[in-house]
Amino acid sequence: MSDADISIDEKRVYGAKTGASDVYLASAAGVIRVSVSGDRIGGFGLAHRCVARDVAAGGEVAAAATDDGVALSTEEGEFDDVGFGPAAAVGLHEGHVVAAAPEGRVARLDPVDGGGVAWTDLGTVEDPRAVDGGLVAAADGVHRVVGDDLASAGLSDVRDVAGRGLPLAATPEGLYALGNGWMDAAAGAFSVVDSDGDRAHAAGESGLLARAGAGDDWEPVDLPTDGEVVGITYGPEQVIVATREGEVLADAGDGWRSQLIGARDVSAVAVR
């Protein structure tokens, strides 16, 4: 599907919107907004035209890392550029947007006296891949936001991190959980991990795994797709998964429902 195939006003409705959450996908066509209520995937359309590399959302805010900069959306729904320059990854930490540039710069969007916002540089990393909950995943390991600085937290070649609850890191060498140092959580190559503090999922060469309750065991999830999982996120009552091929899947406890939305090169998913 080309950029021109998705219009900002386009709506394709497959389910009810009552009580729906806004789910955002980062794609080569832009930021796609999808309505999900329980496991019903409803209307979707283009929220912001760009080349989006990553997306994060929480509360009233959604942020996208794009080839042109960081775009920020408030409750009103429109995305506006807030500078920074080309961005590879974006996340939320303590109510602030944290972004990482392809060359490794990491900065936080802070309010300034007299109104407005400005970027506070935190440090640099090698080849940033993801930002979540104050953690940055990069080729040179996990880095933690500490005040106005970054602190190395170990590992290497980290593809994704989950910073809410027990920190988790996805690497080609395995899935790790931070306790008394980084501990093995699951064997295999992993590229995606997420947690909302209670639920946790990871995806890699062995498919999708879910953490079993509050324990240390991870169990395989029978996901009804052959697509490559690129993102996992959580609504109030559901787990939501996105594939690179543009398929959105949701499970609210009664099994998975899915919808192919047609966007190409999807790279991330978040829910507001």
mmCIF file of C-alpha atoms in Angstrom:
data_model
loop_
_atom_site.group_PDB
_atom_site.id
_atom_site.type_symbol
_atom_site.label_atom_id
_atom_site.label_comp_id
_atom_site.label_asym_id
_atom_site.label_seq_id
_atom_site.Cartn_x
_atom_site.Cartn_y
_atom_site.Cartn_z
ATOM 1 C CA MET A 1 0.000 0.000 0.000
ATOM 2 C CA SER A 2 1.422 3.398 -0.928
ATOM 3 C CA ASP A 3 1.177 6.551 1.178
ATOM 4 C CA ALA A 4 -1.518 7.822 -1.157
ATOM 5 C CA ASP A 5 -3.655 4.767 -0.450
ATOM 6 C CA ILE A 6 -4.419 5.964 3.083
ATOM 7 C CA SER A 7 -6.194 9.301 3.463
ATOM 8 C CA ILE A 8 -6.461 11.229 6.714
ATOM 9 C CA ASP A 9 -10.248 11.097 6.523
ATOM 10 C CA GLU A 10 -10.398 7.390 5.734
ATOM 11 C CA LYS A 11 -12.385 5.263 8.154
ATOM 12 C CA ARG A 12 -13.029 1.547 7.779
ATOM 13 C CA VAL A 13 -15.269 0.337 10.564
ATOM 14 C CA TYR A 14 -15.340 -3.307 11.660
ATOM 15 C CA GLY A 15 -16.673 -3.022 15.186
ATOM 16 C CA ALA A 16 -18.260 -0.841 17.820
ATOM 17 C CA LYS A 17 -16.304 2.088 19.248
ATOM 18 C CA THR A 18 -18.022 2.241 22.623
ATOM 19 C CA GLY A 19 -15.346 2.277 25.325
ATOM 20 C CA ALA A 20 -12.653 2.039 22.669
ATOM 21 C CA SER A 21 -8.968 2.754 23.151
ATOM 22 C CA ASP A 22 -6.836 4.564 20.593
ATOM 23 C CA VAL A 23 -4.046 2.304 19.345
ATOM 24 C CA TYR A 24 -1.206 3.874 17.343
ATOM 25 C CA LEU A 25 0.987 2.104 14.812
ATOM 26 C CA ALA A 26 4.281 3.464 13.468
ATOM 27 C CA SER A 27 4.586 2.671 9.761
ATOM 28 C CA ALA A 28 6.229 3.778 6.527
ATOM 29 C CA ALA A 29 2.958 5.521 5.624
ATOM 30 C CA GLY A 30 2.780 7.407 8.907
ATOM 31 C CA VAL A 31 1.137 7.033 12.297
ATOM 32 C CA ILE A 32 -2.036 4.956 11.990
ATOM 33 C CA ARG A 33 -4.757 5.323 14.630
ATOM 34 C CA VAL A 34 -6.862 2.196 15.270
ATOM 35 C CA SER A 35 -9.904 1.941 17.523
ATOM 36 C CA VAL A 36 -9.912 -1.197 19.707
ATOM 37 C CA SER A 37 -12.685 -2.074 22.140
ATOM 38 C CA GLY A 38 -12.086 -5.303 24.034
ATOM 39 C CA ASP A 39 -10.953 -7.669 21.299
ATOM 40 C CA ARG A 40 -12.949 -5.850 18.600
ATOM 41 C CA ILE A 41 -10.818 -3.913 16.142
ATOM 42 C CA GLY A 42 -12.798 -1.009 14.753
ATOM 43 C CA GLY A 43 -12.193 2.058 12.611
ATOM 44 C CA PHE A 44 -8.727 3.098 11.536
ATOM 45 C CA GLY A 45 -7.126 5.907 9.606
ATOM 46 C CA LEU A 46 -3.990 7.959 9.114
ATOM 47 C CA ALA A 47 -3.358 10.234 12.104
ATOM 48 C CA HIS A 48 -0.065 11.743 10.917
ATOM 49 C CA ARG A 49 1.620 11.437 7.520
ATOM 50 C CA CYS A 50 5.350 10.783 7.889
ATOM 51 C CA VAL A 51 7.854 7.947 7.935
ATOM 52 C CA ALA A 52 7.362 6.756 11.519
ATOM 53 C CA ARG A 53 10.032 4.641 13.213
ATOM 54 C CA ASP A 54 8.540 4.314 16.684
ATOM 55 C CA VAL A 55 5.526 5.384 18.718
ATOM 56 C CA ALA A 56 4.743 5.730 22.419
ATOM 57 C CA ALA A 57 1.573 6.662 24.252
ATOM 58 C CA GLY A 58 0.210 7.093 27.728
ATOM 59 C CA GLY A 59 -2.411 9.198 29.471
ATOM 60 C CA GLU A 60 -3.334 12.066 27.145
ATOM 61 C CA VAL A 61 -0.111 11.944 25.113
ATOM 62 C CA ALA A 62 1.076 10.066 22.031
ATOM 63 C CA ALA A 63 4.517 10.643 20.521
ATOM 64 C CA ALA A 64 6.066 9.417 17.279
ATOM 65 C CA ALA A 65 9.706 9.148 16.248
ATOM 66 C CA THR A 66 9.888 10.099 12.580
ATOM 67 C CA ASP A 67 12.505 10.771 9.926
ATOM 68 C CA ASP A 68 11.759 14.498 10.330
ATOM 69 C CA GLY A 69 11.651 14.765 14.117
ATOM 70 C CA VAL A 70 9.418 13.940 17.076
ATOM 71 C CA ALA A 71 5.691 14.509 16.595
ATOM 72 C CA LEU A 72 3.517 14.952 19.668
ATOM 73 C CA SER A 73 -0.247 14.522 19.996
ATOM 74 C CA THR A 74 -2.314 15.630 22.968
ATOM 75 C CA GLU A 75 -5.881 14.652 23.815
ATOM 76 C CA GLU A 76 -7.165 16.687 20.851
ATOM 77 C CA GLY A 77 -5.561 14.127 18.526
ATOM 78 C CA GLU A 78 -3.530 16.273 16.108
ATOM 79 C CA PHE A 79 0.210 15.589 15.832
ATOM 80 C CA ASP A 80 2.617 18.539 15.864
ATOM 81 C CA ASP A 81 6.366 18.545 15.339
ATOM 82 C CA VAL A 82 8.318 19.428 18.496
ATOM 83 C CA GLY A 83 11.770 19.470 16.950
ATOM 84 C CA PHE A 84 14.650 17.195 17.967
ATOM 85 C CA GLY A 85 15.612 16.173 14.417
ATOM 86 C CA PRO A 86 15.402 12.687 12.910
ATOM 87 C CA ALA A 87 14.431 10.180 15.601
ATOM 88 C CA ALA A 88 14.893 6.413 15.812
ATOM 89 C CA ALA A 89 13.048 5.711 19.055
ATOM 90 C CA VAL A 90 10.708 7.425 21.483
ATOM 91 C CA GLY A 91 9.274 6.604 24.889
ATOM 92 C CA LEU A 92 7.632 8.097 27.975
ATOM 93 C CA HIS A 93 9.292 8.416 31.375
ATOM 94 C CA GLU A 94 7.703 10.065 34.407
ATOM 95 C CA GLY A 95 5.374 12.052 32.162
ATOM 96 C CA HIS A 96 8.126 13.256 29.827
ATOM 97 C CA VAL A 97 8.890 12.278 26.234
ATOM 98 C CA VAL A 98 12.363 10.766 25.796
ATOM 99 C CA ALA A 99 13.728 10.410 22.258
ATOM 100 C CA ALA A 100 16.819 8.875 20.681
ATOM 101 C CA ALA A 101 18.399 9.920 17.385
ATOM 102 C CA PRO A 102 19.937 7.476 14.888
ATOM 103 C CA GLU A 103 23.429 8.769 15.687
ATOM 104 C CA GLY A 104 22.885 8.089 19.403
ATOM 105 C CA ARG A 105 21.785 11.371 21.000
ATOM 106 C CA VAL A 106 19.200 10.870 23.763
ATOM 107 C CA ALA A 107 17.160 13.819 25.059
ATOM 108 C CA ARG A 108 14.093 14.562 27.173
ATOM 109 C CA LEU A 109 11.354 17.069 26.356
ATOM 110 C CA ASP A 110 11.027 19.401 29.344
ATOM 111 C CA PRO A 111 8.818 22.424 30.091
ATOM 112 C CA VAL A 112 10.621 25.746 30.278
ATOM 113 C CA ASP A 113 9.985 28.877 32.316
ATOM 114 C CA GLY A 114 7.468 31.157 30.666
ATOM 115 C CA GLY A 115 5.793 28.334 28.782
ATOM 116 C CA GLY A 116 6.809 26.079 25.951
ATOM 117 C CA VAL A 117 9.147 23.086 25.905
ATOM 118 C CA ALA A 118 12.789 22.374 25.095
ATOM 119 C CA TRP A 119 14.973 19.311 24.688
ATOM 120 C CA THR A 120 17.406 18.453 27.490
ATOM 121 C CA ASP A 121 20.327 16.338 26.282
ATOM 122 C CA LEU A 122 20.894 13.297 28.507
ATOM 123 C CA GLY A 123 23.808 11.599 26.777
ATOM 124 C CA THR A 124 24.665 9.372 23.839
ATOM 125 C CA VAL A 125 24.415 5.661 23.121
ATOM 126 C CA GLU A 126 25.465 3.440 20.247
ATOM 127 C CA ASP A 127 22.732 2.623 17.696
ATOM 128 C CA PRO A 128 19.585 3.180 19.825
ATOM 129 C CA ARG A 129 16.718 0.749 19.204
ATOM 130 C CA ALA A 130 14.010 1.478 21.812
ATOM 131 C CA VAL A 131 13.044 3.681 24.767
ATOM 132 C CA ASP A 132 10.654 2.637 27.521
ATOM 133 C CA GLY A 133 10.052 3.748 31.092
ATOM 134 C CA GLY A 134 13.428 5.407 31.544
ATOM 135 C CA LEU A 135 15.409 2.658 29.812
ATOM 136 C CA VAL A 136 17.141 2.900 26.441
ATOM 137 C CA ALA A 137 17.981 -0.206 24.378
ATOM 138 C CA ALA A 138 21.082 0.143 22.230
ATOM 139 C CA ALA A 139 23.905 -1.762 20.579
ATOM 140 C CA ASP A 140 26.107 -0.988 23.594
ATOM 141 C CA GLY A 141 23.550 -2.273 26.093
ATOM 142 C CA VAL A 142 20.803 -0.943 28.329
ATOM 143 C CA HIS A 143 21.054 2.631 29.592
ATOM 144 C CA ARG A 144 18.993 4.128 32.390
ATOM 145 C CA VAL A 145 17.817 7.741 32.632
ATOM 146 C CA VAL A 146 19.127 9.094 35.942
ATOM 147 C CA GLY A 147 18.294 12.740 36.477
ATOM 148 C CA ASP A 148 19.747 14.633 33.527
ATOM 149 C CA ASP A 149 22.176 11.853 32.596
ATOM 150 C CA LEU A 150 22.354 8.313 31.270
ATOM 151 C CA ALA A 151 23.878 5.446 33.245
ATOM 152 C CA SER A 152 24.970 2.166 31.684
ATOM 153 C CA ALA A 153 22.987 -0.809 33.020
ATOM 154 C CA GLY A 154 24.807 -3.636 31.236
ATOM 155 C CA LEU A 155 24.224 -6.194 28.464
ATOM 156 C CA SER A 156 24.973 -5.639 24.768
ATOM 157 C CA ASP A 157 23.153 -5.694 21.426
ATOM 158 C CA VAL A 158 19.813 -5.007 23.117
ATOM 159 C CA ARG A 159 16.889 -4.892 20.697
ATOM 160 C CA ASP A 160 14.082 -3.811 23.043
ATOM 161 C CA VAL A 161 13.413 -3.002 26.693
ATOM 162 C CA ALA A 162 10.433 -2.886 29.039
ATOM 163 C CA GLY A 163 10.879 -0.402 31.871
ATOM 164 C CA ARG A 164 7.632 -0.711 33.791
ATOM 165 C CA GLY A 165 7.653 -3.118 36.728
ATOM 166 C CA LEU A 166 10.538 -5.590 36.590
ATOM 167 C CA PRO A 167 12.851 -4.350 33.812
ATOM 168 C CA LEU A 168 13.179 -6.703 30.847
ATOM 169 C CA ALA A 169 15.570 -6.753 27.885
ATOM 170 C CA ALA A 170 15.279 -8.567 24.556
ATOM 171 C CA THR A 171 18.540 -9.584 22.854
ATOM 172 C CA PRO A 172 19.669 -12.088 20.202
ATOM 173 C CA GLU A 173 21.214 -14.102 23.058
ATOM 174 C CA GLY A 174 18.082 -14.356 25.161
ATOM 175 C CA LEU A 175 15.460 -12.573 27.229
ATOM 176 C CA TYR A 176 16.717 -11.044 30.477
ATOM 177 C CA ALA A 177 15.110 -9.726 33.663
ATOM 178 C CA LEU A 178 16.829 -7.279 36.001
ATOM 179 C CA GLY A 179 17.109 -8.526 39.562
ATOM 180 C CA ASN A 180 20.463 -8.976 41.239
ATOM 181 C CA GLY A 181 22.023 -8.127 37.897
ATOM 182 C CA TRP A 182 20.585 -9.305 34.589
ATOM 183 C CA MET A 183 19.192 -12.819 34.951
ATOM 184 C CA ASP A 184 18.181 -15.278 32.222
ATOM 185 C CA ALA A 185 14.414 -15.203 31.712
ATOM 186 C CA ALA A 186 13.994 -17.237 28.501
ATOM 187 C CA ALA A 187 16.367 -18.806 25.981
ATOM 188 C CA GLY A 188 16.447 -17.893 22.297
ATOM 189 C CA ALA A 189 16.719 -14.785 20.168
ATOM 190 C CA PHE A 190 14.244 -12.023 21.069
ATOM 191 C CA SER A 191 13.507 -8.739 19.317
ATOM 192 C CA VAL A 192 10.421 -7.389 21.140
ATOM 193 C CA VAL A 193 9.416 -7.168 24.796
ATOM 194 C CA ASP A 194 6.832 -5.165 26.723
ATOM 195 C CA SER A 195 5.206 -5.051 30.140
ATOM 196 C CA ASP A 196 2.635 -2.912 31.901
ATOM 197 C CA GLY A 197 4.061 -3.861 35.289
ATOM 198 C CA ASP A 198 1.710 -6.815 35.712
ATOM 199 C CA ARG A 199 1.486 -8.469 32.296
ATOM 200 C CA ALA A 200 4.577 -9.149 30.188
ATOM 201 C CA HIS A 201 5.136 -10.564 26.709
ATOM 202 C CA ALA A 202 8.131 -11.084 24.442
ATOM 203 C CA ALA A 203 8.524 -12.122 20.813
ATOM 204 C CA GLY A 204 11.361 -13.616 18.834
ATOM 205 C CA GLU A 205 12.448 -16.637 16.863
ATOM 206 C CA SER A 206 10.278 -18.978 18.960
ATOM 207 C CA GLY A 207 7.132 -16.855 18.560
ATOM 208 C CA LEU A 208 5.211 -14.993 21.250
ATOM 209 C CA LEU A 209 5.747 -15.755 24.939
ATOM 210 C CA ALA A 210 3.796 -14.556 27.972
ATOM 211 C CA ARG A 211 5.040 -14.406 31.538
ATOM 212 C CA ALA A 212 3.003 -16.766 33.682
ATOM 213 C CA GLY A 213 1.426 -14.684 36.447
ATOM 214 C CA ALA A 214 3.879 -13.087 38.856
ATOM 215 C CA GLY A 215 6.391 -15.917 38.463
ATOM 216 C CA ASP A 216 9.556 -16.307 36.444
ATOM 217 C CA ASP A 217 8.182 -18.801 33.919
ATOM 218 C CA TRP A 218 7.364 -17.843 30.333
ATOM 219 C CA GLU A 219 4.799 -19.766 28.298
ATOM 220 C CA PRO A 220 4.241 -19.892 24.513
ATOM 221 C CA VAL A 221 1.203 -18.083 23.123
ATOM 222 C CA ASP A 222 -0.651 -19.516 20.133
ATOM 223 C CA LEU A 223 -0.884 -16.399 17.976
ATOM 224 C CA PRO A 224 -3.047 -16.836 14.835
ATOM 225 C CA THR A 225 -0.694 -15.136 12.382
ATOM 226 C CA ASP A 226 2.412 -15.920 10.372
ATOM 227 C CA GLY A 227 3.452 -12.257 10.449
ATOM 228 C CA GLU A 228 6.526 -10.885 12.194
ATOM 229 C CA VAL A 229 5.595 -9.443 15.580
ATOM 230 C CA VAL A 230 7.083 -5.938 15.891
ATOM 231 C CA GLY A 231 5.159 -4.540 18.833
ATOM 232 C CA ILE A 232 3.157 -5.479 21.920
ATOM 233 C CA THR A 233 1.055 -3.161 24.084
ATOM 234 C CA TYR A 234 -1.708 -3.276 26.679
ATOM 235 C CA GLY A 235 -5.166 -1.791 26.918
ATOM 236 C CA PRO A 236 -7.232 -1.766 30.101
ATOM 237 C CA GLU A 237 -8.557 -5.243 29.357
ATOM 238 C CA GLN A 238 -6.604 -6.588 26.413
ATOM 239 C CA VAL A 239 -3.233 -7.491 24.968
ATOM 240 C CA ILE A 240 -2.591 -5.950 21.543
ATOM 241 C CA VAL A 241 0.008 -7.172 19.053
ATOM 242 C CA ALA A 242 1.100 -5.647 15.736
ATOM 243 C CA THR A 243 2.968 -7.309 12.880
ATOM 244 C CA ARG A 244 5.298 -5.775 10.325
ATOM 245 C CA GLU A 245 2.777 -6.682 7.638
ATOM 246 C CA GLY A 246 0.107 -4.442 9.186
ATOM 247 C CA GLU A 247 -1.990 -6.941 11.104
ATOM 248 C CA VAL A 248 -3.422 -5.906 14.478
ATOM 249 C CA LEU A 249 -4.413 -8.649 16.933
ATOM 250 C CA ALA A 250 -6.242 -8.251 20.243
ATOM 251 C CA ASP A 251 -7.064 -10.688 23.037
ATOM 252 C CA ALA A 252 -9.375 -9.626 25.861
ATOM 253 C CA GLY A 253 -9.430 -13.076 27.453
ATOM 254 C CA ASP A 254 -11.582 -15.014 24.978
ATOM 255 C CA GLY A 255 -9.018 -15.618 22.259
ATOM 256 C CA TRP A 256 -7.444 -13.517 19.546
ATOM 257 C CA ARG A 257 -9.223 -11.430 16.945
ATOM 258 C CA SER A 258 -7.285 -9.837 14.127
ATOM 259 C CA GLN A 259 -7.590 -7.294 11.344
ATOM 260 C CA LEU A 260 -5.211 -6.556 8.502
ATOM 261 C CA ILE A 261 -5.208 -2.761 8.134
ATOM 262 C CA GLY A 262 -2.997 -2.584 5.061
ATOM 263 C CA ALA A 263 -0.203 -0.312 6.352
ATOM 264 C CA ARG A 264 3.279 -1.350 5.240
ATOM 265 C CA ASP A 265 6.484 -1.672 7.252
ATOM 266 C CA VAL A 266 4.876 -1.369 10.683
ATOM 267 C CA SER A 267 7.557 -1.043 13.352
ATOM 268 C CA ALA A 268 5.829 -0.308 16.683
ATOM 269 C CA VAL A 269 2.493 -0.111 18.501
ATOM 270 C CA ALA A 270 1.241 1.827 21.537
ATOM 271 C CA VAL A 271 -2.127 2.467 23.183
ATOM 272 C CA ARG A 272 -3.539 5.642 24.746
#
